[in-house]
Amino acid sequence: DVKVTQSSRYLVKRTGEKVFLECVQDMDHENMFWYRQDPGLGLRLIYFSYDVKMKEKGDIPEGYSVSREKKERFSLILESASTNQTSMYLCASSLAGGPGQETQYFGPGTRLLVL
Amino acid sequence: RKEVEQDPGPFNVPEGATVAFNCTYSNSASQSFFWYRQDCRKEPKLLMSVYSSGNEDGRFTAQLNRASQYISLLIRDSKLSDSATYLCVVNIGNQGGKLIFGQGTELSVKP
């Protein structure tokens, strides 16, 4: 059974703080993803990674960075948190490969509030 | 035009009803299609993959029409526990693993 865990379920930070969101998966998946989900906007891809130390920008990378030093761990960093980064952050992982292997498995999400 | 479009609903139906959700996608190179379910304040979870011939899993039937770039999900004999948001999900051709999620269709099944 795939398990994706995220370091916090709820987080409250102040404007300007550096924020780290951690994600760990236990299924040896090559691909990992960070999304944010906001009402009316759906899931939007922030960054993804195909392999250790590899990263690719998604649709909304501004204000974020990522780190993947180990295969099982993918971190999302908010360099200087702003109120418009208040959101639900979801991490996901999947196998590499072609059609049929793209199912993404999600962590429980982190609700971040930036004051 | 959005890459994946769904009717946001909400769909309010009585228990036992049959309900259908529709989804259109814009990228003709898409090869993989999914329906995910998301409960309130929870993460999305895979409901079913959608195969080109259509597929059925119990009360759920998914169909794909590549010519019209259209995917559907049919739920028969709705249960209260089916209340959730249903996300239509499509890959985008050769960008290995990257999926595009629709905004979701909200379903509320009432007693």
Coordinates of C-alpha atoms in Angstrom, one line a residue:
Chain A
D1 CA 0.0 0.0 0.0
V2 CA 1.5 3.3 -1.1
K3 CA 2.1 5.8 1.7
V4 CA 2.8 9.4 1.2
T5 CA 3.3 11.5 4.4
Q6 CA 3.6 15.2 4.9
S7 CA 5.3 16.8 7.8
S8 CA 2.4 18.9 9.1
R9 CA -1.4 18.8 8.7
Y10 CA -1.7 22.5 9.8
L11 CA 0.8 25.3 9.8
V12 CA 0.5 28.9 10.8
K13 CA 3.4 31.3 9.8
R14 CA 4.0 35.0 9.6
T15 CA 4.7 37.0 6.5
G16 CA 8.3 36.9 5.6
E17 CA 9.1 33.7 7.4
K18 CA 10.9 30.9 5.6
V19 CA 8.7 27.8 5.5
F20 CA 9.6 24.2 4.8
L21 CA 7.1 21.6 3.8
E22 CA 8.3 18.0 3.8
C23 CA 7.0 15.0 1.9
V24 CA 8.1 11.4 2.2
Q25 CA 6.9 8.4 0.1
D26 CA 7.7 4.8 0.9
M27 CA 7.1 3.1 -2.5
D28 CA 10.4 3.9 -4.3
H29 CA 8.6 6.2 -6.7
E30 CA 10.7 8.1 -9.1
N31 CA 8.3 11.0 -9.6
M32 CA 7.2 13.5 -6.9
F33 CA 5.0 16.5 -7.2
W34 CA 4.0 19.6 -5.2
Y35 CA 0.5 21.1 -5.8
R36 CA -1.5 23.8 -4.1
Q37 CA -5.3 23.7 -4.1
D38 CA -7.5 26.7 -3.7
P39 CA -11.3 27.0 -4.0
G40 CA -12.4 27.7 -7.6
L41 CA -8.9 27.1 -8.9
G42 CA -8.4 23.4 -8.4
L43 CA -5.1 21.7 -8.2
R44 CA -2.2 23.7 -9.6
L45 CA 1.3 22.2 -10.0
I46 CA 4.1 24.1 -8.4
Y47 CA 7.2 21.9 -9.0
F48 CA 7.9 18.3 -9.8
S49 CA 10.9 16.0 -9.8
Y50 CA 11.7 13.0 -11.9
D51 CA 14.8 11.9 -9.9
V52 CA 17.1 12.8 -7.1
K53 CA 18.4 16.3 -7.5
M54 CA 16.2 16.9 -10.6
K55 CA 13.5 19.4 -10.5
E56 CA 11.1 21.0 -13.1
K57 CA 8.9 24.1 -12.7
G58 CA 5.2 23.5 -12.8
D59 CA 2.6 26.1 -13.6
I60 CA 3.0 28.4 -10.6
P61 CA 6.7 28.2 -9.3
E62 CA 7.0 31.8 -8.4
G63 CA 7.8 32.3 -4.7
Y64 CA 8.7 28.6 -4.2
S65 CA 11.7 26.4 -4.5
V66 CA 12.2 22.6 -3.9
S67 CA 14.8 20.2 -2.9
R68 CA 15.2 16.5 -3.6
E69 CA 18.3 15.1 -2.0
K70 CA 17.0 11.6 -1.5
K71 CA 14.6 9.6 -3.6
E72 CA 11.9 9.3 -1.0
R73 CA 11.9 12.9 0.1
F74 CA 10.7 16.0 -1.7
S75 CA 10.7 19.4 0.1
L76 CA 8.8 22.5 -0.8
I77 CA 10.3 25.8 0.4
L78 CA 8.6 29.2 0.7
E79 CA 11.6 31.5 0.8
S80 CA 9.6 34.4 2.2
A81 CA 6.0 33.5 3.0
S82 CA 3.3 35.9 1.8
T83 CA -0.4 36.0 2.6
N84 CA -1.3 34.9 -1.0
Q85 CA 0.5 31.6 -0.2
T86 CA -2.2 30.7 2.3
S87 CA -3.5 27.4 0.8
M88 CA -3.7 23.7 1.0
Y89 CA -0.5 22.1 -0.2
L90 CA -0.5 18.5 -1.5
C91 CA 2.4 16.3 -2.3
A92 CA 2.1 13.3 -4.6
S93 CA 4.3 10.6 -6.0
S94 CA 4.1 8.2 -9.0
L95 CA 6.2 5.7 -10.8
A96 CA 8.2 6.7 -13.8
G97 CA 7.3 5.2 -17.2
G98 CA 4.6 5.6 -19.8
P99 CA 0.9 5.4 -19.9
G100 CA -0.5 3.1 -17.2
Q101 CA 2.1 4.1 -14.6
E102 CA 1.1 7.6 -14.0
T103 CA -1.3 7.2 -11.2
Q104 CA -0.4 9.7 -8.5
Y105 CA -0.7 9.0 -4.9
F106 CA -1.3 11.9 -2.6
G107 CA -0.3 12.8 1.0
P108 CA -2.9 14.1 3.4
G109 CA -2.1 17.7 2.7
T110 CA -0.8 20.7 4.7
R111 CA -3.1 23.6 5.4
L112 CA -0.9 26.6 5.6
L113 CA -2.1 29.9 6.9
V114 CA 0.2 32.9 6.4
L115 CA -0.7 35.9 8.7
Chain B
R1 CA -9.6 27.2 -23.0
K2 CA -8.8 25.2 -19.9
E3 CA -6.9 22.0 -20.5
V4 CA -9.5 19.9 -18.6
E5 CA -13.0 21.2 -18.1
Q6 CA -15.7 19.9 -15.9
D7 CA -19.1 21.1 -14.8
P8 CA -18.4 22.2 -11.2
G9 CA -22.0 21.3 -10.0
P10 CA -23.0 20.8 -7.3
F11 CA -25.1 17.9 -8.3
N12 CA -27.7 17.2 -5.7
V13 CA -29.3 13.8 -6.1
P14 CA -31.4 11.4 -4.0
E15 CA -30.1 8.0 -2.9
G16 CA -30.5 5.4 -5.5
A17 CA -30.3 7.9 -8.4
T18 CA -28.0 7.5 -11.4
V19 CA -25.7 10.5 -12.1
A20 CA -23.3 11.2 -14.9
F21 CA -20.3 13.5 -15.0
N22 CA -18.7 14.8 -18.1
C23 CA -15.3 16.1 -18.8
T24 CA -13.6 17.5 -21.9
Y25 CA -9.8 17.8 -22.5
S26 CA -8.0 20.0 -25.0
N27 CA -4.7 18.1 -25.7
S28 CA -5.2 15.5 -28.4
A29 CA -1.9 13.9 -27.5
S30 CA -3.2 12.8 -24.1
Q31 CA -3.0 9.1 -23.5
S32 CA -4.0 8.4 -20.0
F33 CA -7.2 9.3 -18.2
F34 CA -8.4 9.0 -14.7
W35 CA -11.2 9.8 -12.3
Y36 CA -10.1 10.7 -8.8
R37 CA -12.4 11.2 -5.8
Q38 CA -11.8 13.9 -3.1
D39 CA -13.7 14.0 0.1
C40 CA -14.1 17.3 1.9
R41 CA -10.8 18.5 3.4
K42 CA -9.0 15.3 2.3
E43 CA -6.5 14.4 -0.4
P44 CA -7.6 13.1 -3.9
K45 CA -7.6 9.4 -4.3
L46 CA -7.7 7.4 -7.5
L47 CA -11.2 6.1 -8.2
M48 CA -10.5 4.5 -11.6
S49 CA -8.4 4.6 -14.6
V50 CA -10.3 5.1 -17.9
Y51 CA -9.5 2.7 -20.7
S52 CA -10.2 3.3 -24.4
S53 CA -12.8 0.6 -24.5
G54 CA -14.6 1.9 -21.4
N55 CA -14.5 0.1 -18.1
E56 CA -16.7 -0.7 -15.2
D57 CA -16.1 -1.1 -11.5
G58 CA -19.2 -2.1 -9.6
R59 CA -21.6 0.9 -9.7
F60 CA -19.1 3.1 -11.5
T61 CA -18.6 3.2 -15.3
A62 CA -16.1 5.3 -17.1
Q63 CA -16.1 6.0 -20.9
L64 CA -13.6 7.7 -23.2
N65 CA -14.4 9.2 -26.6
R66 CA -11.0 10.2 -28.1
A67 CA -12.6 11.7 -31.2
S68 CA -14.6 14.2 -29.2
Q69 CA -11.9 14.4 -26.4
Y70 CA -14.5 13.6 -23.9
I71 CA -14.6 11.4 -20.7
S72 CA -17.5 10.5 -18.6
L73 CA -18.2 8.9 -15.3
L74 CA -21.6 7.2 -14.5
I75 CA -22.5 6.3 -10.9
R76 CA -25.5 4.0 -10.6
D77 CA -27.6 3.5 -7.4
S78 CA -26.0 6.4 -5.6
K79 CA -25.1 6.0 -1.9
L80 CA -24.8 8.7 0.7
S81 CA -21.1 7.8 0.9
D82 CA -20.6 8.8 -2.8
S83 CA -20.9 12.4 -1.7
A84 CA -17.6 13.9 -2.7
T85 CA -15.9 15.9 -5.4
Y86 CA -14.9 14.0 -8.6
L87 CA -11.8 15.1 -10.4
C88 CA -11.3 14.4 -14.1
V89 CA -7.5 13.9 -14.7
V90 CA -5.6 13.7 -18.0
N91 CA -1.9 13.2 -18.8
I92 CA -0.4 15.6 -21.3
G93 CA 1.3 13.4 -23.9
N94 CA 5.0 13.0 -23.6
Q95 CA 5.7 15.0 -20.4
G96 CA 6.2 11.8 -18.5
G97 CA 4.1 11.6 -15.4
K98 CA 2.7 15.1 -15.4
L99 CA -1.1 15.1 -15.0
I100 CA -3.7 17.9 -15.4
F101 CA -6.5 17.9 -12.9
G102 CA -9.9 19.3 -13.6
Q103 CA -11.5 21.6 -11.0
G104 CA -13.8 18.8 -10.0
T105 CA -17.6 18.2 -9.9
E106 CA -19.2 18.2 -6.5
L107 CA -21.8 15.5 -5.8
S108 CA -24.1 15.5 -2.8
V109 CA -26.3 12.5 -2.3
K110 CA -29.3 13.1 -0.1
P111 CA -31.4 10.6 1.9

